[in-house]
XYZ file of C-alpha atoms in Angstrom:
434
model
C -312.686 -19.948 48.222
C -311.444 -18.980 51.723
C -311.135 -22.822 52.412
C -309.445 -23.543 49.424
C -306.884 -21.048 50.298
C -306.540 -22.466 54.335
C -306.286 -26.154 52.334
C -303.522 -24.277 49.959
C -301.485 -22.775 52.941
C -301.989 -25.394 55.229
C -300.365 -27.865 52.230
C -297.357 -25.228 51.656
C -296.781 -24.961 55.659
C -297.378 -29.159 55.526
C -294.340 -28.973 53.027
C -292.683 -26.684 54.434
C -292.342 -28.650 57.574
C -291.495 -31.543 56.184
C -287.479 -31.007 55.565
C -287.390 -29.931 59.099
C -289.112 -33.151 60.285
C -286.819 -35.452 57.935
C -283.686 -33.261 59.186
C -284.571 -33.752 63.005
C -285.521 -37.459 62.596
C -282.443 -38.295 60.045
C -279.717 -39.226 62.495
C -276.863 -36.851 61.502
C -273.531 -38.386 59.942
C -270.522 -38.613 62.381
C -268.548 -36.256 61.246
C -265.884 -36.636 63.426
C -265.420 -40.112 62.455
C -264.957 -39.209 59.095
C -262.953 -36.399 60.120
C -260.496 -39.076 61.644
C -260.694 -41.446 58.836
C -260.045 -38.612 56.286
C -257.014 -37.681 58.569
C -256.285 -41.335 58.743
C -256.196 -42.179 55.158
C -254.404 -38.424 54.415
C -251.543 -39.063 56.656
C -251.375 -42.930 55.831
C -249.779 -41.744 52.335
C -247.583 -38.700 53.709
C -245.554 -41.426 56.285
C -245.084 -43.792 53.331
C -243.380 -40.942 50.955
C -241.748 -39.926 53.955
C -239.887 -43.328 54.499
C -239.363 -43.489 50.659
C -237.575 -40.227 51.014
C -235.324 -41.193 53.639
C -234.556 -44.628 51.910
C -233.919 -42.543 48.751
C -231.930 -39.857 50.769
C -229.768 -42.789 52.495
C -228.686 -44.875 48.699
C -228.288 -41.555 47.343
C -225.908 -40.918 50.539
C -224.220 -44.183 50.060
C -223.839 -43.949 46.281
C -222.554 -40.265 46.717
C -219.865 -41.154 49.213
C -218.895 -44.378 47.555
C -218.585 -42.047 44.364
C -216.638 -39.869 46.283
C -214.122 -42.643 47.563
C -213.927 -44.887 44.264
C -212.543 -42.349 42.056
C -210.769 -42.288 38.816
C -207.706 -41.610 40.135
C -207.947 -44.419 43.424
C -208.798 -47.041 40.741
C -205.125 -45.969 38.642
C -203.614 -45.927 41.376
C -204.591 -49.880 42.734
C -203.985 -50.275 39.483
C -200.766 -49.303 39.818
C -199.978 -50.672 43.091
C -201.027 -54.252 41.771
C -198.531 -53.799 38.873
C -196.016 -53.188 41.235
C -196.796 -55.751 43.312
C -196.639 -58.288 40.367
C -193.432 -56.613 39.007
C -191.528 -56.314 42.042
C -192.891 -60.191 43.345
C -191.852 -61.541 39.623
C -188.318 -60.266 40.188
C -187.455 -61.413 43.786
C -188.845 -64.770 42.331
C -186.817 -64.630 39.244
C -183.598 -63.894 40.735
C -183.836 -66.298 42.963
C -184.675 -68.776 40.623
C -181.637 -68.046 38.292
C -178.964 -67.554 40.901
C -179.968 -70.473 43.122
C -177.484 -73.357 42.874
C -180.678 -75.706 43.480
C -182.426 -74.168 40.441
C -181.133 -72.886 37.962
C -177.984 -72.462 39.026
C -175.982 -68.855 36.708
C -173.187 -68.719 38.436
C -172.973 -65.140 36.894
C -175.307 -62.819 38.852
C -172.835 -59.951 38.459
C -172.594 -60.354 34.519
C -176.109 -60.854 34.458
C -177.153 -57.850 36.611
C -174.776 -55.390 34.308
C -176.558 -57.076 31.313
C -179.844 -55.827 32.542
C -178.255 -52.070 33.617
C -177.548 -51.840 29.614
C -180.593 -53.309 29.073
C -182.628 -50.119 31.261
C -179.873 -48.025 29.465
C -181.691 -48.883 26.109
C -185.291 -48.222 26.878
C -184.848 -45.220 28.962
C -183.161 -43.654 26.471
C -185.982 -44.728 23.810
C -188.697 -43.937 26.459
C -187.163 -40.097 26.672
C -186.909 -40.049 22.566
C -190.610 -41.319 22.276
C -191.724 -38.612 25.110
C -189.275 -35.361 25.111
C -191.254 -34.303 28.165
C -189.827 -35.649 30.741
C -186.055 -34.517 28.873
C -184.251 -32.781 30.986
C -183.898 -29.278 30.680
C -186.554 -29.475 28.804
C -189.498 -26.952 30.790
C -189.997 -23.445 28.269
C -192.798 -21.116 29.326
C -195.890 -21.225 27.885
C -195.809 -17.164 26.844
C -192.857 -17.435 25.221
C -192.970 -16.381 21.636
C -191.698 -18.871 18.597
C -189.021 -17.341 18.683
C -187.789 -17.718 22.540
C -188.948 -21.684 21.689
C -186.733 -22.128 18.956
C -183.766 -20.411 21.035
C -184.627 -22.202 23.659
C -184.463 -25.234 22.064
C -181.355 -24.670 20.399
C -180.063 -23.507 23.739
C -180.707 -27.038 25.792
C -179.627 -29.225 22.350
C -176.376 -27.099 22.974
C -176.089 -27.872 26.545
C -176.960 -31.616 26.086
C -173.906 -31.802 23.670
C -171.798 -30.632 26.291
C -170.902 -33.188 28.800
C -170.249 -31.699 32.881
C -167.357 -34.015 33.563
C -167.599 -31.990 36.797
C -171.687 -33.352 37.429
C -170.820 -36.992 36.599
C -168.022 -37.213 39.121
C -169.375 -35.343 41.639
C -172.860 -37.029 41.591
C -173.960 -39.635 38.852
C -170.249 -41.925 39.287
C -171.179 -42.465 43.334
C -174.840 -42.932 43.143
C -173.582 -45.205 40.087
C -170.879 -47.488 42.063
C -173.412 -47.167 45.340
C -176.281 -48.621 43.358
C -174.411 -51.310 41.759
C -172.954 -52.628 45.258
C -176.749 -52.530 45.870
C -177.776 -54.706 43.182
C -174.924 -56.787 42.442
C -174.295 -58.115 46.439
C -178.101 -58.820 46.757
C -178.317 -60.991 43.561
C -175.209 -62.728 44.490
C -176.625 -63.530 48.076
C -179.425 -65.171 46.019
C -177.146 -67.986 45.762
C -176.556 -68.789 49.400
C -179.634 -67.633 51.377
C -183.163 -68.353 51.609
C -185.895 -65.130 49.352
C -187.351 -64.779 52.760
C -183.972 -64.373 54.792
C -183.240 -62.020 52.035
C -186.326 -59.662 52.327
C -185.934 -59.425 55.995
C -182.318 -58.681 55.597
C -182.576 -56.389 53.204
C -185.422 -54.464 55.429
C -182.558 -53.355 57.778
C -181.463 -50.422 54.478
C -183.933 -47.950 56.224
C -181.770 -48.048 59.058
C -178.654 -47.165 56.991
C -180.370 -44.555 55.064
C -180.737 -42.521 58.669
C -177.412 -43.601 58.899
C -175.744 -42.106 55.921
C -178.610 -39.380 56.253
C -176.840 -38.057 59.607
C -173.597 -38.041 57.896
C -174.531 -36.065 54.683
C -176.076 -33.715 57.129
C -179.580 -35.066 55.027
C -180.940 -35.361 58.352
C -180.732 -34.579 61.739
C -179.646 -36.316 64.753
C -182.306 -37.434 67.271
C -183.455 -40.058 70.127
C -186.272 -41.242 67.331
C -183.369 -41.951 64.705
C -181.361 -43.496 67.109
C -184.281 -45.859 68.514
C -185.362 -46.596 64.646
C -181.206 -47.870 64.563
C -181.403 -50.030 67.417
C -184.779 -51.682 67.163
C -183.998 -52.242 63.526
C -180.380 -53.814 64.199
C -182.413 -56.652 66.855
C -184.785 -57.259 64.727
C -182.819 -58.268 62.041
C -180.775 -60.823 64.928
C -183.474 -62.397 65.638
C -184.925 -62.726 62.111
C -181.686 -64.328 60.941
C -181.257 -66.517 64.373
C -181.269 -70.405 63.253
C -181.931 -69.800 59.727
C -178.723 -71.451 58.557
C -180.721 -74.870 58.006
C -182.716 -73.189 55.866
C -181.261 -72.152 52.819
C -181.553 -73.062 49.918
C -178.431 -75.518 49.235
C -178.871 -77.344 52.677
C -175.531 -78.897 52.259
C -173.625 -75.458 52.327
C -173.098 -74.950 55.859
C -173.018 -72.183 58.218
C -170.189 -70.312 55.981
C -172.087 -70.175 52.809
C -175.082 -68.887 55.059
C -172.944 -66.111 56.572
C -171.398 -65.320 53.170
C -175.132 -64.871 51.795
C -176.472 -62.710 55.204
C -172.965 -60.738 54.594
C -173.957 -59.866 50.990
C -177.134 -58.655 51.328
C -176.185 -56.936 55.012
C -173.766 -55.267 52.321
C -176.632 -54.691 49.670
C -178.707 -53.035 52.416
C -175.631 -50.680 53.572
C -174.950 -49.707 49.920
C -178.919 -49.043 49.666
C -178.987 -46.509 51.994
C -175.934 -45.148 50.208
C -177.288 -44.878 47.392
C -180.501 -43.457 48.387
C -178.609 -40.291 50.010
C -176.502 -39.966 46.295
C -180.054 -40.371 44.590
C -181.403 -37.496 47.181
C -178.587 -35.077 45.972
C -178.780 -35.960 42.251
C -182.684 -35.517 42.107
C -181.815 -32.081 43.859
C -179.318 -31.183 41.589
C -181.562 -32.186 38.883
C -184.235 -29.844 39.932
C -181.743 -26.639 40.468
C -181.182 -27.432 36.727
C -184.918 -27.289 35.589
C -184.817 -30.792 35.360
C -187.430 -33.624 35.825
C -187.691 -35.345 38.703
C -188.411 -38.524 37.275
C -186.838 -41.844 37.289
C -186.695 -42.651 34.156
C -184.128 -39.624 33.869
C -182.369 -41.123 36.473
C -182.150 -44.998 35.190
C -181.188 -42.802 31.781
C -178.502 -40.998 33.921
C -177.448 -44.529 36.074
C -177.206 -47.259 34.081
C -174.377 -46.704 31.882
C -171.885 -46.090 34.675
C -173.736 -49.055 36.419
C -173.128 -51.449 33.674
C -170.011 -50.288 33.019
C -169.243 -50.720 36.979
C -170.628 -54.260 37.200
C -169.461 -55.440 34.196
C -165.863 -54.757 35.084
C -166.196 -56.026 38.598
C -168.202 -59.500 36.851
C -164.998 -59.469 34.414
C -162.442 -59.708 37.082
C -164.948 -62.047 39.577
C -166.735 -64.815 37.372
C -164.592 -63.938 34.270
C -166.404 -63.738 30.487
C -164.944 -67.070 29.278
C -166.899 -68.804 31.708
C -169.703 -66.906 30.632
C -169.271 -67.396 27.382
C -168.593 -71.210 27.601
C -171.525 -71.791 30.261
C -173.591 -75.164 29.832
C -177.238 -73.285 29.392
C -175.923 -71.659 26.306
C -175.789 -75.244 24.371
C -178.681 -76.969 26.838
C -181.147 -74.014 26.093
C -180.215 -72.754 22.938
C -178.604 -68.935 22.470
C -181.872 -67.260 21.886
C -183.736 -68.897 24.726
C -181.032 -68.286 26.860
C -180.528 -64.136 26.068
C -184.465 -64.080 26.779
C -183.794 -66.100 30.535
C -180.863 -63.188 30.741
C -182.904 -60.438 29.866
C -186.339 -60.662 30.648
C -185.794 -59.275 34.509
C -184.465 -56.052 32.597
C -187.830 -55.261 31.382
C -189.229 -56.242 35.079
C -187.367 -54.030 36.313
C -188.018 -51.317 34.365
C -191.760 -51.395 34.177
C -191.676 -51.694 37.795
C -189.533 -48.815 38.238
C -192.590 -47.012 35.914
C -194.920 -47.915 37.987
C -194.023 -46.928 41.188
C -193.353 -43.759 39.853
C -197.105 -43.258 38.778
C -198.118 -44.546 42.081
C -196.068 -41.506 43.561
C -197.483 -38.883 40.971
C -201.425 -40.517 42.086
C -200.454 -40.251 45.894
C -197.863 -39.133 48.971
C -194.768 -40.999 49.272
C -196.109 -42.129 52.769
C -198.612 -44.406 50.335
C -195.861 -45.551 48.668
C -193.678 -46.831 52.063
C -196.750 -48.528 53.351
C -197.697 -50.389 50.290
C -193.637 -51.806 50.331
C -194.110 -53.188 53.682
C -197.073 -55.292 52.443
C -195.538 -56.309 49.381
C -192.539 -57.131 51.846
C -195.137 -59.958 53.978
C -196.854 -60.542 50.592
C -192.991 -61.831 49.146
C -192.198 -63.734 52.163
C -195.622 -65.475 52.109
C -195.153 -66.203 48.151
C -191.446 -67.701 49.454
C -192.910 -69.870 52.464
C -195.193 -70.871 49.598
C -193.114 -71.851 46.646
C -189.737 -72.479 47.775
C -190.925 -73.993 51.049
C -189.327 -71.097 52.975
C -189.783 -71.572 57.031
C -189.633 -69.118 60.169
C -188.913 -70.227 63.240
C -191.242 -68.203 66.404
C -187.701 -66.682 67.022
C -187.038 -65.280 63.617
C -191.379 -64.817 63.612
C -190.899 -62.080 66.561
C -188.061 -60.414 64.856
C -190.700 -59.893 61.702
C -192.611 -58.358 63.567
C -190.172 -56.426 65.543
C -188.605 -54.936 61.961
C -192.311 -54.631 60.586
C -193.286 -52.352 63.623
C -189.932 -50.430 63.122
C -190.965 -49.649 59.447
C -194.125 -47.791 60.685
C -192.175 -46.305 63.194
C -190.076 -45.111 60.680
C -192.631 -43.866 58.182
C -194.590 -41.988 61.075
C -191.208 -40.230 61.514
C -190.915 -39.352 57.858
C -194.864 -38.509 57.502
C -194.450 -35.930 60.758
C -191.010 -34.305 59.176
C -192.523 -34.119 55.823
C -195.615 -31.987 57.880
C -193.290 -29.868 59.887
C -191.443 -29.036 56.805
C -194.131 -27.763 54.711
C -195.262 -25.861 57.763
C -191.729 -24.245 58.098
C -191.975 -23.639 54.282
C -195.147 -22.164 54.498
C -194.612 -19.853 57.397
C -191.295 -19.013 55.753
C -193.594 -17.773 52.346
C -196.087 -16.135 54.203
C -193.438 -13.729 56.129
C -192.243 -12.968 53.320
C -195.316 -12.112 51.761
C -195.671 -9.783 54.236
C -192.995 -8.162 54.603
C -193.046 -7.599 50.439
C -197.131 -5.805 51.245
């Protein structure tokens, strides 16, 4: 018995022993090995999701800012811009197609013009019956009772019926007779000079709209109007300088050239007049709760204007010649009143969309999309009617191009320095009202 109970214990102690011998002859795992590969195949994944994150973070960047920048309103208003490029471009082309004795050859370009003033006459006035909003003296507050409407109402109908002798000869007869010399001499010079001696003529108005500007006390007198003046005036020498080869009848001679440059020299002067009588109309509009919108001021102009231009086109080309005019037989009548009318409706579409361009953006917007349209015409010109510039008359481009930022610059920083004096002005007297 006693050596069946040493066998017993010595077997337990035997087994006992045993996991210790297998432990201390086992060769132990490296643990730090797999410590490092576990941190190695842990981390592998965290640097991939962390590069996926930053691409993610960077196209969600891109797509927010792009977001950001192509907005509704920046796609209306290339919209718009395009439209008034094509407008605008389809006009200058027109015209110059009409009027041009090497084309089709109207000798009528004042008729014509106060044809299309009657014309804008006509839709304005169905474009304010279609959309009473932009009426003038229409605005009624929106807490007025049914009542104060109706009165209201009642009240501008009454004051509509009333014509202000006083208001038409004081400001809608000038702005009238300055916008048809506008219109009327630059259509006429059609017939005599080159489009692209014409658009880089005609970019000389800015410096008679300082002019006039000084001496309706519109603006005041400084060394940066005064060097607009001058760098304006040489550019427009040199621009002209050895163009008279170039116009469009080649046969006419130096004194049909200077007849044409006169004309729209003249078109440009009565421009700037016209822009300081369109300056005080739109602010008389707006002490009289009016809209300032253009198509209340075409509804305002174009009577007088086609009454104006008429007259003068009755006493220059005379209506029998009009009337008795080869294209009416060669084209037939109704062909012929579409050739006449159709830049009415250019012009009037145009006139709509630049005023949505300057309801989607500042006026500064506005200036600098003219000066491209102004290279965009000349290089449709060189194109189709074989226009050429000379390096001299190439300098003076860019001499009057330069002068047109100048010129906006000046009118951006003046627009800035008013609404600073405007809001300095409010907030004193803010204060002084605490």
């Amino acid at each position: 018995m006693a050596e069946s109970g040493r066998a017993i214990n010595s077997s337990q102690t035997e087994i006992h022993r045993r996991p210790s011998i297998i432990s201390s002859n086992t060769p132990k795992p490296d643990l730090n090995i797999d410590e490092n590969n576990q941190a190695e195949s842990s981390e592998a994944p965290l640097i991939s999701n962390n590069n996926e994150n930053d691409d993610d973070d960077l196209k969600k960047s891109i797509h927010s800012t792009t977001k950001k920048f192509i907005t509704p309103t920046i796609i209306q208003l290339i919209f718009c811009i395009l439209g008034w490029y094509v407008f605008s471009l389809t006009i200058s082309l027109y015209n110059k197609w009409m009027f041009d004795k090497s084309k089709l050859n109207l000798p009528f370009p004042i008729l014509i013009t106060s044809f299309h003033q009657l014309l804008l006459s006509i839709l304005s006035f169905i474009t304010i019956k279609l959309k009473p909003s932009i009426r003038p003296n229409q605005p009624i507050p929106s807490s007025s009772t049914y009542e104060e409407i109706e009165e209201n109402q009642q009240q501008n109908q009454n004051e509509n019926q009333k014509f202000d002798w006083k208001f038409y000869l004081v400001h809608i007869l000038p702005c009238a007779m300055a916008s048809s010399g506008d219109i009327g001499s630059g259509n006429m010079s059609f017939r005599f000079i080159s489009l692209t001696t014409y658009t880089m003529v005609k970019s000389s108005s800015i410096a008679f709209v300082l002019l006039f500007g000084v001496l309706f006390k519109l603006e005041k007198f400084s060394l940066n109007l005064l060097g607009i003046v001058l760098l304006m005036s040489f550019g427009v020498m040199l621009m002209v300088d050895n163009d008279k080869g170039q116009t469009s009848d080649s046969d006419s001679g130096s004194n049909h050239f200077y007849l044409g440059f006169g004309l729209v020299l003249m078109s440009s002067c009565m421009s700037g007049l016209r822009w300081v009588f369109t300056q005080l109309l739109l602010h008389k509009n707006q002490q009289q709760k009016g809209k300032k919108n253009p198509i209340v001021t075409i509804y305002q102009l174009s009577p007088s204007m086609f009454l104006v231009l008429f007259l003068i086109g009755l006493g220059i080309e005379g209506m029998s010649n009009f009337i008795n005019a080869s294209i009416w037989s060669e084209r037939g009548i109704l062909k012929t009143l579409i050739l006449l009318l159709f830049p009415g409706f250019l012009v009037f579409f145009m006139t709509i969309f630049e005023f949505a361009i300057l309801q989607r953006a500042q006026v500064i917007t506005l200036s600098i999309a003219g000066i491209l349209k102004e290279l965009l015409t000349i290089l449709v010109s060189s194109i189709i009617f074989k226009d050429r510039l000379t390096f001299i008359n190439f300098i003076g481009l860019l001499i009057t191009l330069f002068d047109i930022f100048w010129y906006n610059y000046y009118r951006y920083l003046e627009r800035i320095r008013k609404e600073e004096e405007e809001t300095r002005e409010r907030n004193r007297i803010e204060l002084e009202n605490v």
